[in-house]
XYZ file of C-alpha atoms in Angstrom:
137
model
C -9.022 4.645 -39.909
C -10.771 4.789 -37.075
C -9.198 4.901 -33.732
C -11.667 4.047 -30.500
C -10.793 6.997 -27.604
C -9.120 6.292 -24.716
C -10.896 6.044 -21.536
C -9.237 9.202 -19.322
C -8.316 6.941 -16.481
C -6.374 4.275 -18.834
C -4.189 7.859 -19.748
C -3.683 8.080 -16.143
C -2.703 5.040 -15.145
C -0.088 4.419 -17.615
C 1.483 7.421 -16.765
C 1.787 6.348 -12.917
C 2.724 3.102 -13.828
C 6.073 4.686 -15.985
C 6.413 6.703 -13.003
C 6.317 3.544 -10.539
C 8.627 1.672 -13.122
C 11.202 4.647 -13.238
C 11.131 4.776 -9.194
C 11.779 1.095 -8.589
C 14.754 1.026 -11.282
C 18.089 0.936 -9.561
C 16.026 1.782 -6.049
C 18.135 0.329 -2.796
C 16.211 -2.467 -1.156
C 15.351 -0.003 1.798
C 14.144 2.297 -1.386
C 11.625 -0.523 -2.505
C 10.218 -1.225 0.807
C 9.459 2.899 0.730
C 7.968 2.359 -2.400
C 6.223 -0.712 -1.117
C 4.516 1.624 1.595
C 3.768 4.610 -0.311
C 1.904 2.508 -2.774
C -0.100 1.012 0.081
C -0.964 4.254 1.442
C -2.238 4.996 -1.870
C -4.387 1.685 -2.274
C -5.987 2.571 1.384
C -6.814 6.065 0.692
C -8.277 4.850 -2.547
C -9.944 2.221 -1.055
C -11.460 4.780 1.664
C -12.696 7.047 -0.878
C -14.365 3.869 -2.360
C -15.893 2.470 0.599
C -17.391 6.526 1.228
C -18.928 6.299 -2.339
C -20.128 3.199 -2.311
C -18.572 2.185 -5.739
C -17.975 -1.701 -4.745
C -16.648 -2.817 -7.956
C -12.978 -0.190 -6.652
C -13.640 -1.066 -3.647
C -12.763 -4.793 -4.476
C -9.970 -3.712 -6.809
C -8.236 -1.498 -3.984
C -8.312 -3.825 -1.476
C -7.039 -6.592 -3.387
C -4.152 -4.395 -4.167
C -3.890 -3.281 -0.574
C -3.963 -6.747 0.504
C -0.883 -7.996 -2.022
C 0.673 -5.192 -0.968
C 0.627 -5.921 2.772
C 1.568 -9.545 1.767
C 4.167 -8.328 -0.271
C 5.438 -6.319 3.001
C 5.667 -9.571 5.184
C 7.222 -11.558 2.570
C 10.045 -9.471 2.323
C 10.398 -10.069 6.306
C 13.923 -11.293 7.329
C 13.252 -13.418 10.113
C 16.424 -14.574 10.769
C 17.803 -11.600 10.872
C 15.473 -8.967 11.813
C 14.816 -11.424 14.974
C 11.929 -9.192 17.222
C 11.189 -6.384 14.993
C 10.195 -8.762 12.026
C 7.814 -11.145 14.283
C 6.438 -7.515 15.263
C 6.302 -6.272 11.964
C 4.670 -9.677 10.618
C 2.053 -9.102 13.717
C 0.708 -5.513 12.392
C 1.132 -6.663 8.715
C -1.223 -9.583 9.139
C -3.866 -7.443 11.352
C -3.533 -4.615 8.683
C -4.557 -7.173 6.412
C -7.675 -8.612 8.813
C -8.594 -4.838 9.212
C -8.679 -4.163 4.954
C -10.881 -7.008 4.541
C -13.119 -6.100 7.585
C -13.889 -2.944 6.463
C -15.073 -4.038 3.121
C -16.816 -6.746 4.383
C -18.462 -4.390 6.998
C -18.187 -1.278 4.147
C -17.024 0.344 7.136
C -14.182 3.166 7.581
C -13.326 2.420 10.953
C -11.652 -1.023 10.760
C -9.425 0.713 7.611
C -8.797 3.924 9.536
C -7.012 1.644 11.744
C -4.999 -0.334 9.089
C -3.696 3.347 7.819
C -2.819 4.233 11.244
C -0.744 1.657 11.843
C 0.908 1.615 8.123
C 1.233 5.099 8.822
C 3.589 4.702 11.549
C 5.628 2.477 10.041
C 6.291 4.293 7.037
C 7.186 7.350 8.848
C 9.451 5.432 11.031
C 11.180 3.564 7.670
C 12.036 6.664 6.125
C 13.598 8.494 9.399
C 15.928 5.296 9.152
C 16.442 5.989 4.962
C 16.889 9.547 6.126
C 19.486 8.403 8.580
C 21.430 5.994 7.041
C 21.725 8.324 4.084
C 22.761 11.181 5.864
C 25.450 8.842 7.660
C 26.536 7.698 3.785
């Protein structure tokens, strides 16, 4: 029987999906937020590489996973709790989200650049605090 081959990127993608899956199982809630931005960082490079080629079928795809992503981010936001940092956070979340969807509405790098730097910073400063409390454990 005849079996239709596999496009190379399907291959690809299921094997970072099982790797996603195995990551989030049994993962802390600080864990998933890490996850959260490390899969973000991904969407944005991925969507920069996009926007640089010119390929805007990906370049809808990443940013609409960039975008759930940041959403994602800010719904896990514990207001009540998290009092001034989670306003602030909810602040650079929802411009990070303005600046993704300028820049493909623009096809521009700038207005993303700006996005990673800022999802940068915060995903450098959530891991020293993993890093931390871990070390304290």
């Amino acid at each position: 029987m005849y079996a239709p081959a596999r496009k190379p990127g399907n291959i690809g993608q299921q094997y970072r999906n099982i790797d996603l899956t195995s990551k989030i199982e049994g993962a802390s809630p600080h864990r998933l937020i890490g996850i959260l931005y490390e899969e973000l960082i991904l969407s944005m490079a991925t969507l920069k590489t996009a926007l640089r080629r010119n390929e805007l079928l990906r370049v809808n795809e990443c940013a609409a996973r960039a975008q759930s992503i940041v959403q994602a981010l800010e719904v896990s936001l514990d207001f009540k709790g998290g009092g001034e940092i989670a306003r602030a956070l909810a602040l650079v979340y929802r411009e990070s989200d303005r600046l993704i969807a300028q820049s493909c509405r623009q096809r521009a790098l700038e207005p993303l650049e700006s996005a990673i730097t800022m999802i940068d910073e915060i995903a450098e400063a959530w891991n020293r605090i993993g890093n931390t409390n871990s070390e304290a454990a």
